[in-house]
Structure formats: structure tokens, C-alpha cells
mmCIF file of N, CA, C and O in Angstrom:
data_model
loop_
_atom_site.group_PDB
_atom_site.id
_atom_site.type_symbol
_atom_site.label_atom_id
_atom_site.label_comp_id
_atom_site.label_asym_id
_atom_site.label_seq_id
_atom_site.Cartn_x
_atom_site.Cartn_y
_atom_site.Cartn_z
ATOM 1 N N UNK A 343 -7.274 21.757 -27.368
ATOM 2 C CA UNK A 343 -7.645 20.477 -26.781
ATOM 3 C C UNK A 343 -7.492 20.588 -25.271
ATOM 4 O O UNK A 343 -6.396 20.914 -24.816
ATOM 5 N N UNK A 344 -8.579 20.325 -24.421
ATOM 6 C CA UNK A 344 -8.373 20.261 -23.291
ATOM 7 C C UNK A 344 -7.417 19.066 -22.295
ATOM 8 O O UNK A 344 -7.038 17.961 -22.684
ATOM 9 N N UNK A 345 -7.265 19.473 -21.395
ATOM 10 C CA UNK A 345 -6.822 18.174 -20.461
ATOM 11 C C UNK A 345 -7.965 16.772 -20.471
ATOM 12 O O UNK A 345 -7.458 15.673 -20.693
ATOM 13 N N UNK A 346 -9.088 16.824 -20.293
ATOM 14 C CA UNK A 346 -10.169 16.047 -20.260
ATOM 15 C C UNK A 346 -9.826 14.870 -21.617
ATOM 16 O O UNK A 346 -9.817 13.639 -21.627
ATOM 17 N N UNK A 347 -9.527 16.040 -22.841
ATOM 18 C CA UNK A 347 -9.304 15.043 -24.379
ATOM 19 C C UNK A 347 -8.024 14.279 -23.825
ATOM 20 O O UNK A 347 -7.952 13.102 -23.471
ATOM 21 N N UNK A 348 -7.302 14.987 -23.837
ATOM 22 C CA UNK A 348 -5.515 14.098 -23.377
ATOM 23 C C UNK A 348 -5.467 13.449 -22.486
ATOM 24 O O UNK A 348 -4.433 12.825 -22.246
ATOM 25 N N UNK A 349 -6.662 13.355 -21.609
ATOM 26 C CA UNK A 349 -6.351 12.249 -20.685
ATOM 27 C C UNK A 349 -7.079 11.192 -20.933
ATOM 28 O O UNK A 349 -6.597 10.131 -20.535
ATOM 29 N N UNK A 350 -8.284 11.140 -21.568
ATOM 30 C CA UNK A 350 -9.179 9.991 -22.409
ATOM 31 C C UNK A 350 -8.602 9.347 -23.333
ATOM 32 O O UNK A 350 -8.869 8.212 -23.729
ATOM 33 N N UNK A 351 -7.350 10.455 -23.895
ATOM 34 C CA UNK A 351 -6.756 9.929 -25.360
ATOM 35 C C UNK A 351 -5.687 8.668 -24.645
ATOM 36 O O UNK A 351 -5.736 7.483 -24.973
ATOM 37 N N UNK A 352 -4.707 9.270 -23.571
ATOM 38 C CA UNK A 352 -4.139 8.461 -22.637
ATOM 39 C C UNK A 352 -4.444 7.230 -22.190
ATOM 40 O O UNK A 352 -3.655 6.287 -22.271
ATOM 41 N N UNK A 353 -6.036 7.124 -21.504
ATOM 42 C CA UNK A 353 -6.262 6.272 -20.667
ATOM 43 C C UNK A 353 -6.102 5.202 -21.798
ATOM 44 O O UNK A 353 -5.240 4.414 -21.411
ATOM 45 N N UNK A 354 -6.624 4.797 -23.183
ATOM 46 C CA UNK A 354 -7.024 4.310 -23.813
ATOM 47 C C UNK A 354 -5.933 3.598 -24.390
ATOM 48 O O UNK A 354 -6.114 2.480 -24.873
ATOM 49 N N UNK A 355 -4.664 4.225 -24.381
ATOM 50 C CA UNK A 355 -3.658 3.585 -24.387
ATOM 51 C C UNK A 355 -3.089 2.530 -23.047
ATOM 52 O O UNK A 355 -2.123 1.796 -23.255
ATOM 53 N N UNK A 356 -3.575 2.539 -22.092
ATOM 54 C CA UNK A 356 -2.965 1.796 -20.842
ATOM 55 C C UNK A 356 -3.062 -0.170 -21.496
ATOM 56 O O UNK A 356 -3.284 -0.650 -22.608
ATOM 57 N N UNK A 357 -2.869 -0.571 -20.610
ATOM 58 C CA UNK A 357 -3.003 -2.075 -20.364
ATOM 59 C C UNK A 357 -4.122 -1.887 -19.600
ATOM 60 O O UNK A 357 -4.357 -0.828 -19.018
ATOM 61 N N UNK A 358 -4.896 -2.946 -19.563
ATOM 62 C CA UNK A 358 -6.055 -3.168 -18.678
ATOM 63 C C UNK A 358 -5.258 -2.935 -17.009
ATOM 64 O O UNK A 358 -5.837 -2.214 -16.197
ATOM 65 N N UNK A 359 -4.317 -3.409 -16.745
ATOM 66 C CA UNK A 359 -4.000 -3.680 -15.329
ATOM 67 C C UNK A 359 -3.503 -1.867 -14.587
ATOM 68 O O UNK A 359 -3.553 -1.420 -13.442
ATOM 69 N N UNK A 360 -2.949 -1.124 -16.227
ATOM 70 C CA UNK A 360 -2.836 0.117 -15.700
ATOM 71 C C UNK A 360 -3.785 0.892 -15.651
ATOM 72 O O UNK A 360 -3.665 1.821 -14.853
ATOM 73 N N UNK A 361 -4.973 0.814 -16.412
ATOM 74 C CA UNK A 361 -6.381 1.217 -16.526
ATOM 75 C C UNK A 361 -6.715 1.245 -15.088
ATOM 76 O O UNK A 361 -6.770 2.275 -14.416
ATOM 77 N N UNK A 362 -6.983 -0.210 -14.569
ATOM 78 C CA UNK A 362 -7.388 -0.347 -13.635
ATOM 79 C C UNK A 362 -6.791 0.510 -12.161
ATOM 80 O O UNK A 362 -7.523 0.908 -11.255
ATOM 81 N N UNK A 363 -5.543 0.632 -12.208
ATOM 82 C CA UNK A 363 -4.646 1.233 -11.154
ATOM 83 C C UNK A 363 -5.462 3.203 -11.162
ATOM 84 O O UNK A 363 -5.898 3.935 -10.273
ATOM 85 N N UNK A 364 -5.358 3.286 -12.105
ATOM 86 C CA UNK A 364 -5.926 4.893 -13.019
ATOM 87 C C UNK A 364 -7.228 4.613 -12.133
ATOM 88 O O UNK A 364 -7.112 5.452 -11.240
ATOM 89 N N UNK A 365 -8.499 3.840 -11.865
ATOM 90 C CA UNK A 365 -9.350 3.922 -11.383
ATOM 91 C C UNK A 365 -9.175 3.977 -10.106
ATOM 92 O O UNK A 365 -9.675 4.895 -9.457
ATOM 93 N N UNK A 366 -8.485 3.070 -9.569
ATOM 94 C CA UNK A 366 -8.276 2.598 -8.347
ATOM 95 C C UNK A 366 -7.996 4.154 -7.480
ATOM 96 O O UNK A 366 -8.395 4.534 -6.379
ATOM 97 N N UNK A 367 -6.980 4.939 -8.707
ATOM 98 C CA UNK A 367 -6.658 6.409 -8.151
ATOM 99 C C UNK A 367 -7.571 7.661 -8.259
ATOM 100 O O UNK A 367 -7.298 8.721 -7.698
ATOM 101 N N UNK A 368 -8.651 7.465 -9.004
ATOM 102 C CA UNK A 368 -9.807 8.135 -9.029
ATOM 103 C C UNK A 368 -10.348 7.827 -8.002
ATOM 104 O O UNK A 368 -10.122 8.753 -7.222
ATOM 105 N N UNK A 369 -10.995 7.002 -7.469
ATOM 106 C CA UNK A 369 -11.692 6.696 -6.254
ATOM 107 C C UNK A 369 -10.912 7.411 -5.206
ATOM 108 O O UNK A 369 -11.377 8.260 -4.445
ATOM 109 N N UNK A 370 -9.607 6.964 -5.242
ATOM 110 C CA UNK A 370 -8.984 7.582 -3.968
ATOM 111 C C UNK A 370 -8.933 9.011 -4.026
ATOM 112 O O UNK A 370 -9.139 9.456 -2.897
ATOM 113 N N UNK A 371 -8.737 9.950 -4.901
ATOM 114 C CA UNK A 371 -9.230 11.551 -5.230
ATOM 115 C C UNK A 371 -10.266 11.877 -4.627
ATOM 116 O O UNK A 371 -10.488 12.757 -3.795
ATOM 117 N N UNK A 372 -11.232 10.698 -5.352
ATOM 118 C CA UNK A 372 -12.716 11.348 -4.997
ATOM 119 C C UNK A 372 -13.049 11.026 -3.980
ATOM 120 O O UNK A 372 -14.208 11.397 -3.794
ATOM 121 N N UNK A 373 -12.393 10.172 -2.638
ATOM 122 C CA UNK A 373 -12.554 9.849 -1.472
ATOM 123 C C UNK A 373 -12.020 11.216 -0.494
ATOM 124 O O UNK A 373 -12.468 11.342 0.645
ATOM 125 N N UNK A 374 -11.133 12.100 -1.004
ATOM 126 C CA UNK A 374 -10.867 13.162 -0.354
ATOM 127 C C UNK A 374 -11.573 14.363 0.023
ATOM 128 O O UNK A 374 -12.623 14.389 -0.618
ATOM 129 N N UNK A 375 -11.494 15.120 0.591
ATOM 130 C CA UNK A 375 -12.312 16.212 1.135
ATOM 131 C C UNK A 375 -11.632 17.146 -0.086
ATOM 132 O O UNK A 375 -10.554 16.857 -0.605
ATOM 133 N N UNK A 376 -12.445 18.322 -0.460
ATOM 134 C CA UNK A 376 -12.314 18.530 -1.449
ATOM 135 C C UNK A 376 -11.063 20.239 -0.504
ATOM 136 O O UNK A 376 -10.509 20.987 -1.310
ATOM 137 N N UNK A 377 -10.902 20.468 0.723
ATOM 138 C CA UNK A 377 -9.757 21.166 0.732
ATOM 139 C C UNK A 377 -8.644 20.481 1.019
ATOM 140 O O UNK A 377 -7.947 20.984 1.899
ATOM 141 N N UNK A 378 -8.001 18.764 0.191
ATOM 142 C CA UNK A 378 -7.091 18.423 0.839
ATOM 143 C C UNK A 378 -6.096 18.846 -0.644
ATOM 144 O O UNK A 378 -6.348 18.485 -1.794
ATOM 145 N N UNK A 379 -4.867 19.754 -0.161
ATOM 146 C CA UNK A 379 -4.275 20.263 -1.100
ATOM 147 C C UNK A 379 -3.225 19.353 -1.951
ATOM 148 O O UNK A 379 -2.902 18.235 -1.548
ATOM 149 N N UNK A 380 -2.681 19.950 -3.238
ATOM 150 C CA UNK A 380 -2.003 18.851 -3.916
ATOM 151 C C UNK A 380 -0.888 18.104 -3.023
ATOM 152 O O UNK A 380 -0.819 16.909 -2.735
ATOM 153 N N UNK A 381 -0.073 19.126 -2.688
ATOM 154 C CA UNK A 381 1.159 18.744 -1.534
ATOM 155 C C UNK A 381 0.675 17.798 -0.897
ATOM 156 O O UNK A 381 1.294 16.748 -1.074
ATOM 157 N N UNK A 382 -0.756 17.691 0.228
ATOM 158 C CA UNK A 382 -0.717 17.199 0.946
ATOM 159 C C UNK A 382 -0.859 15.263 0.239
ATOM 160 O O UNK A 382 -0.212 14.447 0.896
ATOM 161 N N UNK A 383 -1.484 14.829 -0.721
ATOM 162 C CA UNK A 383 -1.729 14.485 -1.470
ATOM 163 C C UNK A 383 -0.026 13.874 -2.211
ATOM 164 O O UNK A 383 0.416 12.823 -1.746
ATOM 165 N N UNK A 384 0.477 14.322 -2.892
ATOM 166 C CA UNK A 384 2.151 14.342 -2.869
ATOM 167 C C UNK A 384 2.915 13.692 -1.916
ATOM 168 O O UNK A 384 3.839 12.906 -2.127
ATOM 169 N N UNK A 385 2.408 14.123 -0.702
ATOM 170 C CA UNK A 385 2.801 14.128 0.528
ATOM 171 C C UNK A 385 2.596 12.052 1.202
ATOM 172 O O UNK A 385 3.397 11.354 1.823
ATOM 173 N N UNK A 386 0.919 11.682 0.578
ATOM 174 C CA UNK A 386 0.704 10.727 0.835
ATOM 175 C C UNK A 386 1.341 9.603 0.135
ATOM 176 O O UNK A 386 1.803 8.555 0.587
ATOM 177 N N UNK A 387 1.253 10.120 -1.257
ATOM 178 C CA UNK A 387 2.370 9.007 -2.094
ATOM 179 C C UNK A 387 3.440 8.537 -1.439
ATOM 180 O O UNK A 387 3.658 7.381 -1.078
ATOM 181 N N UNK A 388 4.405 9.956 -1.243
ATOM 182 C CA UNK A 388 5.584 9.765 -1.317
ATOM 183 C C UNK A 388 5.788 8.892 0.268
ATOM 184 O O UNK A 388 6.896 8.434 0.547
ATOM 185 N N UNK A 389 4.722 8.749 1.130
ATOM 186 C CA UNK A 389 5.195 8.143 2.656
ATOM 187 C C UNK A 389 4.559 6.613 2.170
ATOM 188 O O UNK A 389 4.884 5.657 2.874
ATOM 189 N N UNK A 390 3.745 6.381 1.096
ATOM 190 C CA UNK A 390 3.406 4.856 0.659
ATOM 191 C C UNK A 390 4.663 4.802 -0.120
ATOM 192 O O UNK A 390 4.483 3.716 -0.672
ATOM 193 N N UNK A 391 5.820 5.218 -0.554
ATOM 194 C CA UNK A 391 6.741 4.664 -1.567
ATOM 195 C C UNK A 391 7.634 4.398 -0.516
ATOM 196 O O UNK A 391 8.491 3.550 -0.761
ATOM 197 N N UNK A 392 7.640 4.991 0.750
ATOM 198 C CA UNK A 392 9.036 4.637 1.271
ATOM 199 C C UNK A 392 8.143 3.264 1.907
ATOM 200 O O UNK A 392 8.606 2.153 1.647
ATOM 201 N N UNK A 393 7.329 3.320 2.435
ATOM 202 C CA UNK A 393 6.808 1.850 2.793
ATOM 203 C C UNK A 393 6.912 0.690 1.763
ATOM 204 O O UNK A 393 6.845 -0.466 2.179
ATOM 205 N N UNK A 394 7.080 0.957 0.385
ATOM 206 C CA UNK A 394 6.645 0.178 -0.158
ATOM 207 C C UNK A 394 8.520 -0.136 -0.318
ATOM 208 O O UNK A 394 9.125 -1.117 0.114
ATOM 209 N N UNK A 395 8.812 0.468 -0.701
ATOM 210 C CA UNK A 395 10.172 0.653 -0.589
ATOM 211 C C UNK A 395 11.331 -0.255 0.789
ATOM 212 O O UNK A 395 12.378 -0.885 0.640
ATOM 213 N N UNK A 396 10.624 0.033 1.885
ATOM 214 C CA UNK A 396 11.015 -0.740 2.902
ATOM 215 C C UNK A 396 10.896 -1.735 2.793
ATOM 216 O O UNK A 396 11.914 -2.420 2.708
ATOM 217 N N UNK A 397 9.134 -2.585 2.716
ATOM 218 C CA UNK A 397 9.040 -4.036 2.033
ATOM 219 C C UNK A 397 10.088 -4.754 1.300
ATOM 220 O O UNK A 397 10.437 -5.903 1.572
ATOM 221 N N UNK A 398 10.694 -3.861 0.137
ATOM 222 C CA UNK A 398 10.981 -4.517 -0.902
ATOM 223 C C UNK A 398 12.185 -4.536 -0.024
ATOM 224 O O UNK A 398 12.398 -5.547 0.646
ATOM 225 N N UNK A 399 12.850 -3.696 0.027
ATOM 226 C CA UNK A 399 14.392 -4.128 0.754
ATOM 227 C C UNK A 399 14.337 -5.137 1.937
ATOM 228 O O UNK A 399 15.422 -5.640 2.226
ATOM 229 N N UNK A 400 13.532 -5.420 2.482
ATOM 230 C CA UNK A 400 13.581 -6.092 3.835
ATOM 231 C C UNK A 400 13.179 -7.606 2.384
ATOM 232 O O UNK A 400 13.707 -8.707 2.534
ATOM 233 N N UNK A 401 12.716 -7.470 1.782
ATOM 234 C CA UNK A 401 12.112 -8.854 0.864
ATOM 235 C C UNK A 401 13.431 -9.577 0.591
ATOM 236 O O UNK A 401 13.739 -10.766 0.663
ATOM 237 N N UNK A 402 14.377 -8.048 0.121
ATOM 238 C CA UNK A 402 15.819 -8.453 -0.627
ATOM 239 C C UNK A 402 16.767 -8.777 -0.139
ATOM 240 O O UNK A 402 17.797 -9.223 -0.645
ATOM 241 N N UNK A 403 16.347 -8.466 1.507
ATOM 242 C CA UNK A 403 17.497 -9.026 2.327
ATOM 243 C C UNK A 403 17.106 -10.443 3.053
ATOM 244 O O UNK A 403 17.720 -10.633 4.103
ATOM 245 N N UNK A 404 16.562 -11.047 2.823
ATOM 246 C CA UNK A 404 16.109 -12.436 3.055
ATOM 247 C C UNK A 404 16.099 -12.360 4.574
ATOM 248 O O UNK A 404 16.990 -13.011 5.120
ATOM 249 N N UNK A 405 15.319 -11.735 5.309
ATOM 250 C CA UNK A 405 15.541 -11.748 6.856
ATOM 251 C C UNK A 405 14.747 -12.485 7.239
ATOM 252 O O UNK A 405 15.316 -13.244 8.023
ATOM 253 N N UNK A 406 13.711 -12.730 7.151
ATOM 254 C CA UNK A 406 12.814 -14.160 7.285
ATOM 255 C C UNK A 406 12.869 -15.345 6.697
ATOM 256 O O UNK A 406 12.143 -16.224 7.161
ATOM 257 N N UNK A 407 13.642 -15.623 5.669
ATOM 258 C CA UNK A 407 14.183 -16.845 4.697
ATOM 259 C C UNK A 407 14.014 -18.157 5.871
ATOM 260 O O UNK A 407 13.559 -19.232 5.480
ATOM 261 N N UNK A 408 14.387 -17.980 7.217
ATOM 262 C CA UNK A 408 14.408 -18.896 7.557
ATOM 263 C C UNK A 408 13.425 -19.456 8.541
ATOM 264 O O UNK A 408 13.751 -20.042 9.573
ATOM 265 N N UNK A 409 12.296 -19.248 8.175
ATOM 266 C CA UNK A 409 10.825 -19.343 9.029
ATOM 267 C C UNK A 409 10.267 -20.286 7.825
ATOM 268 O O UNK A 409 9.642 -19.936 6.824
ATOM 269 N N UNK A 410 10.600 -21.334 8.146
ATOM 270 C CA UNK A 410 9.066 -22.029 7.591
ATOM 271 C C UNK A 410 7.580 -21.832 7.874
ATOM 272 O O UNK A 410 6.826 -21.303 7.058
ATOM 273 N N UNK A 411 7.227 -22.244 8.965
ATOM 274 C CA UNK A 411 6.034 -21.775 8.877
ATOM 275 C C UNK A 411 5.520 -20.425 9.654
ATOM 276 O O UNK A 411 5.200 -20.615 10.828
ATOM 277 N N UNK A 412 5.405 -19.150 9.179
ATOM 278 C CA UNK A 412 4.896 -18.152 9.751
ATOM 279 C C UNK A 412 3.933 -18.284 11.258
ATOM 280 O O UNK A 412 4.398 -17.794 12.287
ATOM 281 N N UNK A 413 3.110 -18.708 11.267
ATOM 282 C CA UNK A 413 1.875 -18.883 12.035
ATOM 283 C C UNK A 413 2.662 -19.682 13.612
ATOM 284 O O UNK A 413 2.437 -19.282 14.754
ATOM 285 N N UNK A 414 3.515 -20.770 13.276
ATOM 286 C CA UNK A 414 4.334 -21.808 14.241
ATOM 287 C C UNK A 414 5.413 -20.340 14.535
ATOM 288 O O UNK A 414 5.452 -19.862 15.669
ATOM 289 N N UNK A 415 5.993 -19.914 13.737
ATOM 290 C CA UNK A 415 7.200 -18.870 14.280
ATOM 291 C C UNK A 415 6.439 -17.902 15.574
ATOM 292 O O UNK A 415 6.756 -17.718 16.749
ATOM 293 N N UNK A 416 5.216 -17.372 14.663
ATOM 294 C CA UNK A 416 4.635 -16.323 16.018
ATOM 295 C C UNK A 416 3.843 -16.878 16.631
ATOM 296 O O UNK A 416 2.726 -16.484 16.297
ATOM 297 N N UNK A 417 3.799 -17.888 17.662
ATOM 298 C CA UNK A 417 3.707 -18.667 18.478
ATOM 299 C C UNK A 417 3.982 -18.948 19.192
ATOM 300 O O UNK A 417 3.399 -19.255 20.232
ATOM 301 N N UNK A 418 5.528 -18.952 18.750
ATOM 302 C CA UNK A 418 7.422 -19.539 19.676
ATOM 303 C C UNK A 418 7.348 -17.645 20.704
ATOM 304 O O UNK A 418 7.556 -17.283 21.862
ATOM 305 N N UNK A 419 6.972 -17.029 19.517
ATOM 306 C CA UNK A 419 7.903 -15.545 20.337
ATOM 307 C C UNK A 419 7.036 -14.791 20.941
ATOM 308 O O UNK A 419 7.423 -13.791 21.545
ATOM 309 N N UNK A 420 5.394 -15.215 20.876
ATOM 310 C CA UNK A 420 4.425 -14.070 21.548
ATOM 311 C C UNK A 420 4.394 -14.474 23.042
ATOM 312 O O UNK A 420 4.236 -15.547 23.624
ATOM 313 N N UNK A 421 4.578 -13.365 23.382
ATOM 314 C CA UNK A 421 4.112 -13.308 25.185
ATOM 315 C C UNK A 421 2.777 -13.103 25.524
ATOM 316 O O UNK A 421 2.127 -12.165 25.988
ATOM 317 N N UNK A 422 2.596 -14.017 25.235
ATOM 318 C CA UNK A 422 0.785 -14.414 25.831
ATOM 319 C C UNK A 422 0.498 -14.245 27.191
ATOM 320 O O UNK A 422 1.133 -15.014 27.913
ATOM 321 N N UNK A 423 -0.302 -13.437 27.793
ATOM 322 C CA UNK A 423 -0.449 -13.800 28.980
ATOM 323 C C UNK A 423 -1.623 -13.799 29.859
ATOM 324 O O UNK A 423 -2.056 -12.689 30.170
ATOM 325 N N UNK A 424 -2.142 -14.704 30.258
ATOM 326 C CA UNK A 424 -3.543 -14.407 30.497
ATOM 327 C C UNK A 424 -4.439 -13.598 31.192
ATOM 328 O O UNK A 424 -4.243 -12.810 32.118
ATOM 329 N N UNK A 425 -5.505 -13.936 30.568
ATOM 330 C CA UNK A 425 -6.145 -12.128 30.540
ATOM 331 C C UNK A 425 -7.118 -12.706 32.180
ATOM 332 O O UNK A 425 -7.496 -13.717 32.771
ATOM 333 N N UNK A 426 -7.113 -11.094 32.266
ATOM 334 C CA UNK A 426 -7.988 -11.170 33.582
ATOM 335 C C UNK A 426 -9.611 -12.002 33.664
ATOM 336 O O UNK A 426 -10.264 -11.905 32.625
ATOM 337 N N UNK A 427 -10.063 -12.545 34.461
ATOM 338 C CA UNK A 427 -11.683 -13.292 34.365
ATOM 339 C C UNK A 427 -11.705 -14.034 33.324
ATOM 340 O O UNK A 427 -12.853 -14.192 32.908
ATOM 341 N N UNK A 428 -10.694 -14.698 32.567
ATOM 342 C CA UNK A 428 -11.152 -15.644 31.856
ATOM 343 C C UNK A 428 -9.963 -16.970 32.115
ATOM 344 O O UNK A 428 -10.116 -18.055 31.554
#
């Protein structure tokens, strides 16, 4: 049995939402140049997990908890300054 059978046999087991993720990661394969090596590839995951990773801890440490409204907060703190000829 090839890889091709075991991975059809696989997909078929997912949830629709993991199905979908499985595509989502095909596209991104097939968006690559075909000398970008596995490592490098490896390489991309693993710098989206620590991002994703950062999110979540910065989520868990409630450091913005106290901003009601986003949009009014960066407002208060941007240094706007006006632009030349206008």
C-alpha cells in the first residue's frame, strides 16, 4: 500500500474543520518553489508556533484587559504628526 492509499484512507477520517486545515496545507506546499527543502519548511512552522504561542501567552496574561475600546486607546498614544504639504 502506498503513502497516496494511507493518506486518502486518513483524510477521510478527519472532521470537516481538520479536512479543511489538510487543504489549507496543500495549497501552502503547492505555493512553494519546488527547491524549498523539508527543514526549511519545518523551519516555517516552527517560527508560526512560537508566534502563535506568544499570542496565546500575552492573551493569558490579560495585558490589555483594561482597554475598552481599542480604536479610542490608539488614539490617546499615537504620535501623529503632520505631514509635510498637507
Amino acid at each position: 500500500m502506498g503513502y497516496l492509499d494511507i493518506l486518502s484512507r486518513e483524510i477521510l477520517t478527519l472532521s470537516p474543520q481538520q479536512a479543511k486545515e489538510i487543504l489549507h496545507y496543500v495549497g501552502y506546499i503547492k505555493s512553494l518553489s519546488e527547491d524549498v527543502s523539508y527543514s526549511a519548511i519545518q523551519n516555517e512552522i516552527a517560527r508560526k508556533q512560537v508566534i502563535r504561542d506568544g499570542f496565546r501567552k500575552l492573551q493569558e496574561s490579560k495585558a490589555f484587559d483594561d482597554i475598552d475600546d481599542p480604536v479610542e486607546w490608539q488614539r490617546k498614544i499615537r504620535k501623529d504628526r503632520p505631514l509635510p504639504r498637507r
